[in-house]
C-alpha positions as a Python dict, from the first residue, in 0.01 Angstrom:
ca = {
    (1, 'M'): (0, 0, 0),
    (2, 'R'): (-273, -254, -32),
    (3, 'T'): (-628, -226, -128),
    (4, 'D'): (-574, -238, 144),
    (5, 'E'): (-896, -121, 249),
    (6, 'P'): (-1022, -332, 536),
    (7, 'G'): (-1293, -562, 410),
    (8, 'G'): (-1426, -617, 758),
    (9, 'S'): (-1277, -738, 1083),
    (10, 'E'): (-1381, -1097, 1033),
    (11, 'R'): (-1413, -1279, 702),
    (12, 'K'): (-1502, -1644, 698),
    (13, 'P'): (-1297, -1908, 512),
    (14, 'S'): (-1449, -2109, 231),
    (15, 'A'): (-1437, -2413, 459),
    (16, 'M'): (-1759, -2287, 619),
    (17, 'N'): (-1941, -2414, 310),
    (18, 'K'): (-1850, -2768, 416),
    (19, 'L'): (-1932, -2737, 787),
    (20, 'G'): (-2217, -2932, 938),
    (21, 'R'): (-2451, -2773, 1192),
    (22, 'N'): (-2286, -2958, 1479),
    (23, 'D'): (-1925, -2916, 1368),
    (24, 'P'): (-1696, -2676, 1559),
    (25, 'C'): (-1731, -2325, 1422),
    (26, 'W'): (-1462, -2205, 1181),
    (27, 'C'): (-1389, -1901, 1402),
    (28, 'G'): (-1222, -2107, 1675),
    (29, 'S'): (-1470, -2018, 1948),
    (30, 'G'): (-1520, -2383, 2043),
    (31, 'K'): (-1895, -2354, 1991),
    (32, 'K'): (-2095, -2561, 1748),
    (33, 'Y'): (-2137, -2394, 1411),
    (34, 'K'): (-2517, -2369, 1453),
    (35, 'K'): (-2468, -2183, 1783),
    (36, 'C'): (-2207, -1946, 1649),
    (37, 'H'): (-2164, -1817, 1289),
    (38, 'M'): (-2404, -2034, 1088),
    (39, 'L'): (-2696, -1791, 1062),
    (40, 'R'): (-2472, -1493, 996),
    (41, 'D'): (-2284, -1682, 725),
    (42, 'Q'): (-2609, -1781, 556),
    (43, 'R'): (-2731, -1422, 560),
    (44, 'G'): (-2396, -1303, 424),
    (45, 'R'): (-2401, -1546, 132),
    (46, 'L'): (-2756, -1451, 42),
    (47, 'S'): (-2686, -1078, 56),
    (48, 'A'): (-2375, -1117, -159),
    (49, 'F'): (-2565, -1297, -432),
    (50, 'M'): (-2847, -1041, -419),
    (51, 'K'): (-2610, -753, -489),
    (52, 'P'): (-2591, -645, -854),
    (53, 'P'): (-2275, -735, -1050),
    (54, 'L'): (-1997, -478, -1043),
    (55, 'R'): (-1872, -342, -1373),
    (56, 'A'): (-1495, -301, -1356),
    (57, 'P'): (-1337, -10, -1546),
    (58, 'V'): (-1186, -115, -1880),
    (59, 'R'): (-882, 68, -2015),
    (60, 'T'): (-853, 231, -2353),
    (61, 'A'): (-542, 170, -2562),
    (62, 'E'): (-402, 503, -2442),
    (63, 'E'): (-472, 417, -2079),
    (64, 'I'): (-309, 77, -2117),
    (65, 'E'): (10, 244, -2233),
    (66, 'G'): (-11, 475, -1932),
    (67, 'M'): (-48, 176, -1701),
    (68, 'R'): (249, 8, -1867),
    (69, 'R'): (466, 313, -1803),
    (70, 'A'): (357, 328, -1441),
    (71, 'G'): (417, -44, -1390),
    (72, 'R'): (755, -28, -1562),
    (73, 'F'): (877, 253, -1338),
    (74, 'N'): (742, 88, -1025),
    (75, 'G'): (930, -232, -1114),
    (76, 'E'): (1247, -29, -1176),
    (77, 'L'): (1204, 130, -834),
    (78, 'M'): (1173, -211, -668),
    (79, 'D'): (1495, -316, -839),
    (80, 'V'): (1668, -11, -686),
    (81, 'V'): (1539, -108, -341),
    (82, 'R'): (1659, -466, -393),
    (83, 'Q'): (2015, -344, -445),
    (84, 'E'): (2019, -150, -119),
    (85, 'I'): (1817, -355, 129),
    (86, 'R'): (2036, -528, 388),
    (87, 'A'): (2094, -572, 759),
    (88, 'G'): (2184, -251, 943),
    (89, 'I'): (1967, -5, 751),
    (90, 'S'): (1642, 131, 891),
    (91, 'S'): (1299, 124, 733),
    (92, 'A'): (1327, 505, 723),
    (93, 'D'): (1636, 466, 503),
    (94, 'I'): (1429, 262, 258),
    (95, 'D'): (1158, 529, 260),
    (96, 'R'): (1409, 807, 185),
    (97, 'L'): (1550, 606, -104),
    (98, 'V'): (1202, 549, -248),
    (99, 'D'): (1096, 911, -209),
    (100, 'T'): (1417, 1055, -357),
    (101, 'Y'): (1435, 818, -653),
    (102, 'T'): (1068, 866, -736),
    (103, 'R'): (1072, 1246, -722),
    (104, 'D'): (1407, 1273, -901),
    (105, 'H'): (1243, 1094, -1195),
    (106, 'G'): (949, 1335, -1198),
    (107, 'H'): (694, 1099, -1042),
    (108, 'V'): (489, 1093, -722),
    (109, 'P'): (501, 844, -433),
    (110, 'A'): (132, 759, -405),
    (111, 'T'): (123, 660, -39),
    (112, 'F'): (263, 990, 90),
    (113, 'G'): (-33, 1170, 245),
    (114, 'Y'): (-282, 908, 125),
    (115, 'R'): (-558, 916, 386),
    (116, 'G'): (-299, 1061, 620),
    (117, 'F'): (-27, 799, 568),
    (118, 'P'): (297, 981, 657),
    (119, 'K'): (556, 808, 437),
    (120, 'S'): (634, 729, 72),
    (121, 'C'): (620, 349, 102),
    (122, 'C'): (520, 76, 346),
    (123, 'V'): (787, -138, 514),
    (124, 'S'): (652, -437, 708),
    (125, 'V'): (893, -653, 911),
    (126, 'N'): (835, -1012, 1032),
    (127, 'E'): (490, -1029, 1198),
    (128, 'V'): (376, -700, 1042),
    (129, 'V'): (134, -800, 768),
    (130, 'C'): (110, -469, 583),
    (131, 'H'): (113, -89, 609),
    (132, 'G'): (421, -71, 830),
    (133, 'I'): (521, 295, 875),
    (134, 'P'): (892, 349, 803),
    (135, 'S'): (1084, 459, 1112),
    (136, 'P'): (1449, 522, 1205),
    (137, 'D'): (1385, 296, 1505),
    (138, 'V'): (1315, -11, 1289),
    (139, 'I'): (1659, -149, 1201),
    (140, 'L'): (1674, -452, 973),
    (141, 'K'): (1872, -741, 1112),
    (142, 'E'): (1996, -1080, 999),
    (143, 'G'): (1709, -1329, 986),
    (144, 'D'): (1431, -1075, 926),
    (145, 'I'): (1182, -1096, 642),
    (146, 'V'): (1081, -752, 515),
    (147, 'N'): (800, -654, 282),
    (148, 'V'): (842, -332, 86),
    (149, 'D'): (523, -204, -75),
    (150, 'L'): (561, 59, -347),
    (151, 'T'): (299, 260, -531),
    (152, 'T'): (390, 531, -781),
    (153, 'I'): (189, 783, -981),
    (154, 'V'): (336, 820, -1331),
    (155, 'D'): (163, 1077, -1553),
    (156, 'G'): (-163, 1021, -1367),
    (157, 'F'): (-152, 639, -1365),
    (158, 'Y'): (-76, 415, -1069),
    (159, 'G'): (171, 129, -1051),
    (160, 'D'): (159, -88, -740),
    (161, 'Q'): (362, -385, -617),
    (162, 'S'): (528, -536, -314),
    (163, 'E'): (798, -790, -244),
    (164, 'T'): (917, -969, 68),
    (165, 'F'): (1295, -976, 108),
    (166, 'M'): (1497, -1215, 322),
    (167, 'I'): (1775, -1046, 519),
    (168, 'G'): (2080, -1269, 532),
    (169, 'E'): (2026, -1621, 661),
    (170, 'V'): (1666, -1671, 768),
    (171, 'S'): (1500, -1967, 934),
    (172, 'D'): (1382, -2256, 719),
    (173, 'E'): (1017, -2179, 794),
    (174, 'A'): (1063, -1811, 709),
    (175, 'R'): (1229, -1896, 380),
    (176, 'Q'): (955, -2143, 289),
    (177, 'L'): (686, -1889, 378),
    (178, 'V'): (842, -1626, 152),
    (179, 'L'): (885, -1866, -141),
    (180, 'D'): (534, -2005, -104),
    (181, 'T'): (383, -1657, -89),
    (182, 'A'): (559, -1569, -414),
    (183, 'R'): (423, -1891, -562),
    (184, 'A'): (72, -1815, -435),
    (185, 'T'): (83, -1476, -606),
    (186, 'L'): (178, -1632, -939),
    (187, 'I'): (-81, -1907, -897),
    (188, 'G'): (-348, -1641, -842),
    (189, 'I'): (-233, -1450, -1150),
    (190, 'D'): (-222, -1767, -1358),
    (191, 'A'): (-583, -1843, -1260),
    (192, 'V'): (-708, -1525, -1431),
    (193, 'R'): (-910, -1599, -1743),
    (194, 'V'): (-1154, -1395, -1947),
    (195, 'G'): (-1516, -1481, -1877),
    (196, 'A'): (-1455, -1614, -1527),
    (197, 'T'): (-1516, -1410, -1212),
    (198, 'T'): (-1243, -1279, -987),
    (199, 'N'): (-1326, -1556, -740),
    (200, 'V'): (-1104, -1792, -943),
    (201, 'I'): (-808, -1596, -803),
    (202, 'G'): (-907, -1642, -441),
    (203, 'K'): (-997, -2008, -487),
    (204, 'A'): (-658, -2085, -641),
    (205, 'I'): (-459, -1898, -377),
    (206, 'E'): (-657, -2035, -85),
    (207, 'A'): (-629, -2396, -202),
    (208, 'F'): (-251, -2365, -240),
    (209, 'A'): (-202, -2184, 92),
    (210, 'H'): (-426, -2410, 298),
    (211, 'A'): (-261, -2721, 157),
    (212, 'R'): (63, -2589, 308),
    (213, 'G'): (-92, -2490, 639),
    (214, 'Y'): (-84, -2110, 603),
    (215, 'G'): (-344, -1861, 712),
    (216, 'V'): (-469, -1634, 430),
    (217, 'V'): (-533, -1276, 546),
    (218, 'R'): (-891, -1174, 477),
    (219, 'E'): (-923, -816, 597),
    (220, 'Y'): (-694, -672, 327),
    (221, 'T'): (-728, -744, -43),
    (222, 'G'): (-614, -662, -393),
    (223, 'H'): (-797, -394, -589),
    (224, 'G'): (-874, -238, -921),
    (225, 'I'): (-620, 28, -1012),
    (226, 'G'): (-575, 278, -1293),
    (227, 'R'): (-616, 653, -1267),
    (228, 'E'): (-725, 587, -911),
    (229, 'F'): (-533, 407, -639),
    (230, 'H'): (-829, 187, -541),
    (231, 'E'): (-1118, 137, -780),
    (232, 'N'): (-1467, 8, -716),
    (233, 'Y'): (-1392, -361, -662),
    (234, 'S'): (-1165, -580, -452),
    (235, 'I'): (-957, -883, -545),
    (236, 'F'): (-1008, -1136, -267),
    (237, 'H'): (-739, -1394, -197),
    (238, 'F'): (-981, -1650, -60),
    (239, 'D'): (-1303, -1808, -181),
    (240, 'T'): (-1599, -1574, -121),
    (241, 'P'): (-1935, -1517, -294),
    (242, 'E'): (-1861, -1145, -305),
    (243, 'A'): (-1594, -1209, -571),
    (244, 'E'): (-1853, -1372, -798),
    (245, 'R'): (-1992, -1022, -867),
    (246, 'V'): (-1694, -915, -1081),
    (247, 'E'): (-1644, -1070, -1424),
    (248, 'I'): (-1294, -1074, -1571),
    (249, 'V'): (-1283, -893, -1905),
    (250, 'P'): (-999, -773, -2133),
    (251, 'G'): (-869, -428, -2041),
    (252, 'M'): (-905, -463, -1665),
    (253, 'T'): (-608, -366, -1449),
    (254, 'F'): (-588, -479, -1088),
    (255, 'T'): (-350, -603, -821),
    (256, 'V'): (-302, -955, -690),
    (257, 'E'): (-133, -938, -350),
    (258, 'P'): (-190, -1228, -110),
    (259, 'M'): (-69, -1209, 248),
    (260, 'L'): (11, -1550, 397),
    (261, 'N'): (74, -1612, 767),
    (262, 'L'): (255, -1895, 943),
    (263, 'G'): (-33, -1910, 1189),
    (264, 'T'): (-379, -1759, 1209),
    (265, 'W'): (-526, -1544, 934),
    (266, 'R'): (-647, -1300, 1198),
    (267, 'T'): (-479, -961, 1236),
    (268, 'D'): (-456, -673, 1483),
    (269, 'L'): (-432, -303, 1404),
    (270, 'D'): (-179, -95, 1599),
    (271, 'P'): (-287, 226, 1773),
    (272, 'D'): (-124, 425, 1490),
    (273, 'G'): (-421, 325, 1274),
    (274, 'W'): (-203, 175, 999),
    (275, 'T'): (33, -100, 1111),
    (276, 'V'): (-128, -444, 1080),
    (277, 'R'): (16, -743, 1269),
    (278, 'T'): (-70, -1111, 1287),
    (279, 'S'): (-283, -1175, 1595),
    (280, 'D'): (-53, -1456, 1710),
    (281, 'R'): (260, -1255, 1619),
    (282, 'K'): (384, -1524, 1382),
    (283, 'L'): (553, -1433, 1053),
    (284, 'S'): (365, -1295, 754),
    (285, 'A'): (478, -1247, 392),
    (286, 'Q'): (330, -1076, 88),
    (287, 'F'): (398, -1028, -282),
    (288, 'E'): (203, -808, -521),
    (289, 'H'): (185, -726, -889),
    (290, 'T'): (-29, -498, -1100),
    (291, 'I'): (-166, -692, -1395),
    (292, 'L'): (-348, -621, -1722),
    (293, 'V'): (-608, -868, -1849),
    (294, 'T'): (-569, -930, -2222),
    (295, 'R'): (-772, -1142, -2463),
    (296, 'D'): (-495, -1401, -2453),
    (297, 'G'): (-429, -1401, -2079),
    (298, 'V'): (-242, -1169, -1846),
    (299, 'E'): (37, -913, -1876),
    (300, 'I'): (222, -847, -1549),
    (301, 'L'): (293, -476, -1564),
    (302, 'T'): (532, -456, -1267),
    (303, 'L'): (755, -757, -1337),
    (304, 'T'): (1115, -691, -1445),
    (305, 'P'): (1384, -931, -1572),
    (306, 'S'): (1584, -888, -1252),
    (307, 'Q'): (1281, -983, -1046),
    (308, 'R'): (1263, -1310, -1235),
    (309, 'E'): (1628, -1365, -1149),
    (310, 'A'): (1553, -1285, -784),
    (311, 'G'): (1308, -1570, -764),
    (312, 'K'): (986, -1460, -930),
    (313, 'R'): (1020, -1734, -1189),
    (314, 'L'): (912, -2033, -984),
    (315, 'I'): (799, -2388, -1041),
    (316, 'V'): (481, -2498, -867),
    (317, 'D'): (370, -2859, -890),
    (318, 'G'): (563, -2897, -1214),
    (319, 'V'): (416, -2585, -1375),
    (320, 'E'): (650, -2300, -1461),
    (321, 'F'): (529, -1942, -1417),
    (322, 'D'): (684, -1634, -1574),
}
């Protein structure tokens, strides 16, 4: 489950910084920028810079070991799901597997009961962006892409990750979307560096995604994570002044979890209050990892060797990511 706290129903892309007064507004209204979002954008940028910097929680050595255990188990759980996911099973079957495996190992599925969420994981199929509620009525079929989002509490610490699976033979555009979303996640992680702000993550992801024509979801973000599911700051996957408030320091743990859409970045929320869909009902994909910032770079706490074999080790523009 994402930070998955809505960051607002409408977040502007970084392209607004380049718009002229008489250019068409970024929102697609057809109006000139000066007659639409220009004043609100200017007020938003000013208010973001006027806010005080946020101090992210920094883990002790003991807490880091706790986060490693949580991440390790969460990765193991994703590997179990990978072995079972296929056409013909329901999203409820996936949820039962996650709940049983987690509890049999003495841990807690974090999403169960979280703010009223009724299941032990999120399963989001095709145009569902995130927070899909597992159901016996949702049967996976050949050609689907399916995101499974897992969060586990291990001895009081949270591990969080998601992966989008391709069911059988999928369309070329679906396959490319899934691979590029995995790449975008690793590009965002690779951008992390001590002394920068978390905006380097969003800038890197947005540049990669926009160059390939994808919409980057703005309402749902990554987040600080530790002894709490969602800590006091968000990890944005697009360029925004708000992300300049958080400096990256050793000992931080947070998630990077971009959601890329084949069409618009805009989303709709179902009447159930959880399920998020692309507004144009085109495909969406997501990957997520929990990471630890170290003095030397980044440690991905939820990455397992089998995940590398499944495609997490990718080459982007000649650069190899682990």
